[in-house]
Amino acid sequence: MSENKKEEIIKVNHITKRYDDNSVLEDFSLSVYEGEVVVIVGPSGCGKSTILRIMNGLEPIQKGEVTYRGEKVDGKLGSITRIREKVGMVFQSYELFPHKTILQNVMLAPVLVQKRDKKEVKEEALQLLARVGLAEKKDSYPRQLSGGQKQRVAIVRALCMHPEVLLFDEVTAALDPEMVREVLEVILSLAKEGKTMVIVTHEMAFAEAIADRVIFLDAGQIEEEGTAEEFFRHPKSERAKQFLNSFTYEKK
Amino acid sequence: MNWEVIGSYLPLYWKAMLLTLRIGWIGIVFAILLGVLCAIVRFYKIPVLSQLAGVYIEVFRNTPLLVQLFFLYFALPKIGIPIRADFCGALGLALLGGAYMAETFRSGLESVAGIQTESALSLGMNKSQVVTHIIFPQAFARSVPSFVANIIFLLKETSVFSAISLMDLMFTAKDLIGLYYKTTECLTLLVVFYALILIPVSVLGDRLERRVRHAEFGD
Amino acid sequence: MPNLGIEVLFKGTNMARLLGGLWVSLRISLIAVGFSVLLGIPLGIIMTAKSKVIKAFTRLYLEVVRVMPQMVLLFIVFFGTTRIFGWNLNAELASVIVFTFWGTAEMADLVRGAFISIPKHQYESAKALGMNSLHVFLFVILPQTIRRLLPLSINLVTRMIKTTSLVMMIGVVEVLKVGQQIIEANRTSSPNAAFGVYGTVFLLYFIGCWPISMLSKYLEKKWSNT
């Protein structure tokens, strides 16, 4: 595969994740390469979001390891925060900081964590906000925005940290249908720029349009893996066919 | 109502109110400090300290201030710890209030933690940055209604200070009723002076609550 | 080790007297809680009405209770009624009146809060299922209201018990007062009795209130996700 020539950014290596006694992921491995858009799909509760959370060190694992450009992602304070700077994450529930304005939300981490110059960060933040069509909202508070607008801000907030990888955890699942598009357009434009991304989503049309590689996950295992074309047009496994069928309707 | 009597009693009540305010405010300040301390210890589950704080909170939330004061004031000297009445009043109020404030701040902290913390962590913030920039400001805003209720509660509780012979408003009223039987005037003044202390606090508290709600979270 | 004066409690009928005093406090709180619940529930329901007059009156009532120390109310009822009506009001009765006045306001506010916290769509979806208003109230709204209300009302009981300690200040002979009498009577033989006796009273209050608080917390947690 051509990806193999590119540098491996995140590697999830033989990990096992359990909640209490329920195993969510068992001996799971996945590598993400530079410039690649990996989309993870699968039925609810199959562990998709857990993978993203583990990649960002938010979830303790029982076995295996996660490496970022060869460096181990573990609970150690210094390394984990440095890696998180490089790995941006956008949540389903936006999680903007309600006590800060939109601009402050975007500027907080670059200034605080990366100690960047305030003026320069502000300039960039305003540019990014303008790019997603929200420049005039810079002094609003999150509560004054719609769900779609909040999610676009959350993406900008992650982008302003200049991450090398972006993780999207079902970012449109909480949105009204008419707001889904405005968010997905932003993500598509990032893909065109060649950003490295790992996306968990239920939007199959979007997944097909954006993915370089699709991972179909079922019960904590990779059931099928391939290009968007392969997976959506010619699924091999029975489970994948069933899963894709569940998105189409027929009047009997 | 005899206005002359009221006029002659005014300075006595004024003095009593100042005493209540003086002890009350010292007690409340220490209650807040103690509460913040215990809330943090409980929130981070610091071993030993967390359990100690837990016992302290339960004991002082489940006993009346009057009994606490009797114990501090009359019982402690018997084991060689004498204590001044005004100091005892402030200490009792601080201990009682600390237990209530601790629960207020802790539930504020807990209501913010969780995924807000994760989103801050995912931006590369370290734990102390998350606490100072994300958790504390929001936790405080969420604690405000209960915080205001605690302040009003504690100020009302100061009315038992007379039991350890502090010459507060209750003491003055009871004393004057016993001496001159001007009951109506004495009780009227009592109500007026407590209203003087508590209505401004209640109004300011309401305003603070509304401001915090609007500024931080809307509606 | 200094003499802590605990032996006084085991002299003669002292312990029984102390517990008798505790019963006086408990009796006052239980009667007051009973009346508060009886009066507070209907008042709370009335307070959900939209009438401006009702709102103004209940608001005033709640504000008075919120701002005035219970001690002041006790003084007004105990000393004030004697002055105005010439009655010599029994101190225990005065206490029950004051605590009922206070408890009713608290209870009514809890009831009002519980009712308005039930989302409107609960009424609507029940109606949409074809239930009539009575059925909606009995089977949908009331059970949810009780779940919200019960932990908070139980909490009111502990606050009531703690507040009854104030009644000694108007001369009711309850646990603290009995303690004081015991200490007085034994001051020559047990000069340190204050420690043992007040320590015991402290403990008695804690033993009385703590389990009730725990119950309230337990119910709140248990029902918070339903």
Coordinates of N, CA, C and O in Angstrom, one line a residue, chain A residues 53 56 58 77 81 84-85 87-89 91 93 95-100 108-109 112-113 115 141 143 157-158 161, chain B residues 115-127 129-130 133-135 137-138 142 213-219:
Chain A
R53 N -10.5 8.0 22.0 CA -10.1 8.5 23.4 C -8.8 7.9 23.8 O -8.0 8.5 24.5
N56 N -5.9 9.7 22.4 CA -5.6 10.9 23.0 C -5.3 10.8 24.5 O -5.3 11.8 25.2
L58 N -7.0 9.6 26.9 CA -8.0 10.0 27.9 C -8.6 8.7 28.6 O -9.4 8.8 29.4
L77 N 2.8 12.7 32.9 CA 2.3 14.1 32.7 C 3.0 14.8 31.6 O 2.3 15.3 30.6
T81 N 0.8 15.6 27.8 CA 0.3 16.9 27.4 C 1.0 17.4 26.1 O 0.4 18.0 25.3
R84 N -0.7 15.6 23.3 CA -2.1 16.1 23.1 C -2.1 17.4 22.3 O -3.0 17.7 21.6
E85 N -1.0 18.2 22.5 CA -0.9 19.5 21.7 C -0.9 19.2 20.3 O -1.4 19.9 19.4
V87 N -2.2 16.4 18.9 CA -3.4 15.6 18.5 C -4.6 16.3 18.9 O -4.9 16.4 20.1
G88 N -5.3 16.9 18.0 CA -6.5 17.7 18.3 C -7.7 16.8 18.3 O -7.7 15.7 17.6
M89 N -8.7 17.1 19.2 CA -9.8 16.2 19.3 C -11.1 17.1 19.3 O -11.2 18.1 20.0
F91 N -15.3 16.8 20.1 CA -16.2 15.9 20.7 C -17.6 16.0 20.1 O -18.0 17.1 19.6
S93 N -20.3 16.4 21.9 CA -21.0 17.4 22.6 C -20.3 18.8 22.6 O -20.5 19.6 23.5
E95 N -18.4 20.7 23.8 CA -17.5 21.0 24.9 C -16.7 22.3 24.8 O -15.5 22.4 25.1
L96 N -17.4 23.3 24.2 CA -16.8 24.7 24.3 C -16.8 25.0 25.8 O -17.6 24.5 26.6
F97 N -15.9 26.0 26.2 CA -15.9 26.4 27.6 C -17.0 27.5 27.8 O -16.9 28.6 27.2
P98 N -18.1 27.2 28.5 CA -19.2 28.1 28.5 C -18.9 29.5 29.2 O -19.6 30.4 28.9
H99 N -17.8 29.6 29.9 CA -17.5 30.9 30.6 C -16.6 31.7 29.8 O -16.2 32.8 30.2
K100 N -16.3 31.3 28.5 CA -15.4 32.1 27.7 C -16.1 32.4 26.4 O -16.9 31.6 25.9
L108 N -7.4 30.3 24.1 CA -6.9 29.9 25.4 C -5.7 28.9 25.4 O -4.7 29.2 25.9
A109 N -5.9 27.8 24.7 CA -4.8 26.8 24.7 C -3.6 27.3 24.0 O -2.5 27.1 24.5
L112 N -1.9 29.7 26.4 CA -1.6 29.1 27.7 C -0.6 27.9 27.6 O 0.3 27.8 28.4
V113 N -0.9 27.0 26.7 CA -0.1 25.8 26.6 C 1.1 26.0 25.7 O 2.2 25.6 26.1
K115 N 2.3 28.9 24.8 CA 3.0 30.2 25.2 C 3.2 31.0 23.9 O 4.3 31.7 23.8
Y141 N -21.0 34.3 23.4 CA -20.7 33.2 24.3 C -21.3 31.9 23.6 O -22.2 32.0 22.8
R143 N -23.4 29.8 24.4 CA -24.8 29.6 24.5 C -25.6 30.3 23.5 O -26.7 30.0 23.2
R157 N -11.0 25.7 17.3 CA -10.3 25.6 18.5 C -9.2 24.6 18.5 O -8.0 24.8 18.9
A158 N -9.5 23.4 17.9 CA -8.5 22.4 17.8 C -7.5 22.7 16.7 O -6.3 22.6 16.9
M161 N -4.3 25.0 17.4 CA -3.1 24.4 18.1 C -2.1 23.9 17.1 O -1.1 23.3 17.5
Chain B
I115 N -16.4 15.6 31.0 CA -16.0 15.8 29.7 C -15.4 17.2 29.4 O -14.6 17.3 28.5
Q116 N -15.8 18.2 30.2 CA -15.2 19.5 30.0 C -13.7 19.4 30.3 O -12.9 20.0 29.7
T117 N -13.3 18.6 31.3 CA -11.9 18.4 31.7 C -11.2 17.7 30.5 O -10.1 18.1 30.1
E118 N -11.9 16.7 29.9 CA -11.3 16.0 28.8 C -11.0 16.9 27.6 O -10.0 16.8 27.0
S119 N -12.0 17.8 27.3 CA -11.8 18.6 26.1 C -10.6 19.6 26.4 O -9.9 19.9 25.5
A120 N -10.5 20.0 27.6 CA -9.3 20.9 28.0 C -8.0 20.1 27.9 O -7.0 20.6 27.3
L121 N -8.0 18.9 28.4 CA -6.9 18.0 28.3 C -6.5 17.8 26.9 O -5.3 17.8 26.5
S122 N -7.5 17.5 26.0 CA -7.2 17.2 24.6 C -6.6 18.4 23.9 O -6.0 18.2 22.8
L123 N -6.7 19.6 24.5 CA -6.0 20.7 23.9 C -4.6 20.9 24.4 O -3.9 21.9 24.2
G124 N -4.2 19.9 25.2 CA -2.8 19.9 25.7 C -2.6 20.6 27.0 O -1.5 20.8 27.5
M125 N -3.7 21.0 27.7 CA -3.5 21.7 29.0 C -3.1 20.6 30.0 O -3.5 19.5 30.0
N126 N -2.3 21.1 31.0 CA -2.0 20.2 32.1 C -3.0 20.3 33.2 O -3.9 21.2 33.1
K127 N -2.9 19.4 34.2 CA -4.0 19.4 35.2 C -4.2 20.7 35.9 O -5.3 21.1 36.1
Q129 N -3.6 23.7 34.8 CA -4.2 24.7 33.9 C -5.7 24.4 33.8 O -6.5 25.3 33.7
V130 N -6.0 23.1 33.7 CA -7.4 22.7 33.6 C -8.2 23.2 34.8 O -9.3 23.8 34.7
H133 N -8.2 27.3 34.8 CA -8.9 28.0 33.7 C -10.2 27.5 33.4 O -11.1 28.2 32.8
I134 N -10.5 26.2 33.6 CA -11.7 25.6 33.2 C -12.6 25.2 34.4 O -13.8 25.6 34.4
I135 N -12.1 24.5 35.3 CA -12.9 24.0 36.4 C -13.3 25.0 37.4 O -14.5 25.2 37.7
P137 N -13.4 28.4 37.5 CA -14.4 29.5 37.2 C -15.8 29.0 37.1 O -16.7 29.6 37.6
Q138 N -15.9 27.8 36.4 CA -17.3 27.3 36.2 C -17.9 26.8 37.5 O -19.0 26.9 37.8
R142 N -21.3 27.9 39.4 CA -22.4 27.0 39.7 C -22.7 26.9 41.2 O -23.7 26.4 41.6
R213 N -25.4 33.9 36.3 CA -26.2 33.0 35.4 C -26.2 33.6 34.0 O -26.0 32.9 33.0
H214 N -26.3 35.0 33.9 CA -26.3 35.6 32.6 C -25.0 35.6 32.0 O -24.8 35.2 30.8
A215 N -24.0 36.0 32.8 CA -22.7 36.2 32.2 C -22.1 34.8 31.8 O -21.4 34.7 30.7
E216 N -22.3 33.8 32.6 CA -21.6 32.5 32.3 C -22.4 31.6 31.5 O -21.9 30.9 30.7
F217 N -23.7 31.5 31.7 CA -24.4 30.4 31.1 C -25.7 30.9 30.3 O -26.3 30.1 29.7
G218 N -26.0 32.1 30.4 CA -27.3 32.6 29.7 C -28.5 32.1 30.4 O -28.4 31.2 31.3
D219 N -29.6 32.6 30.1 CA -30.9 32.3 30.7 C -30.8 31.8 32.1 O -30.8 30.6 32.3

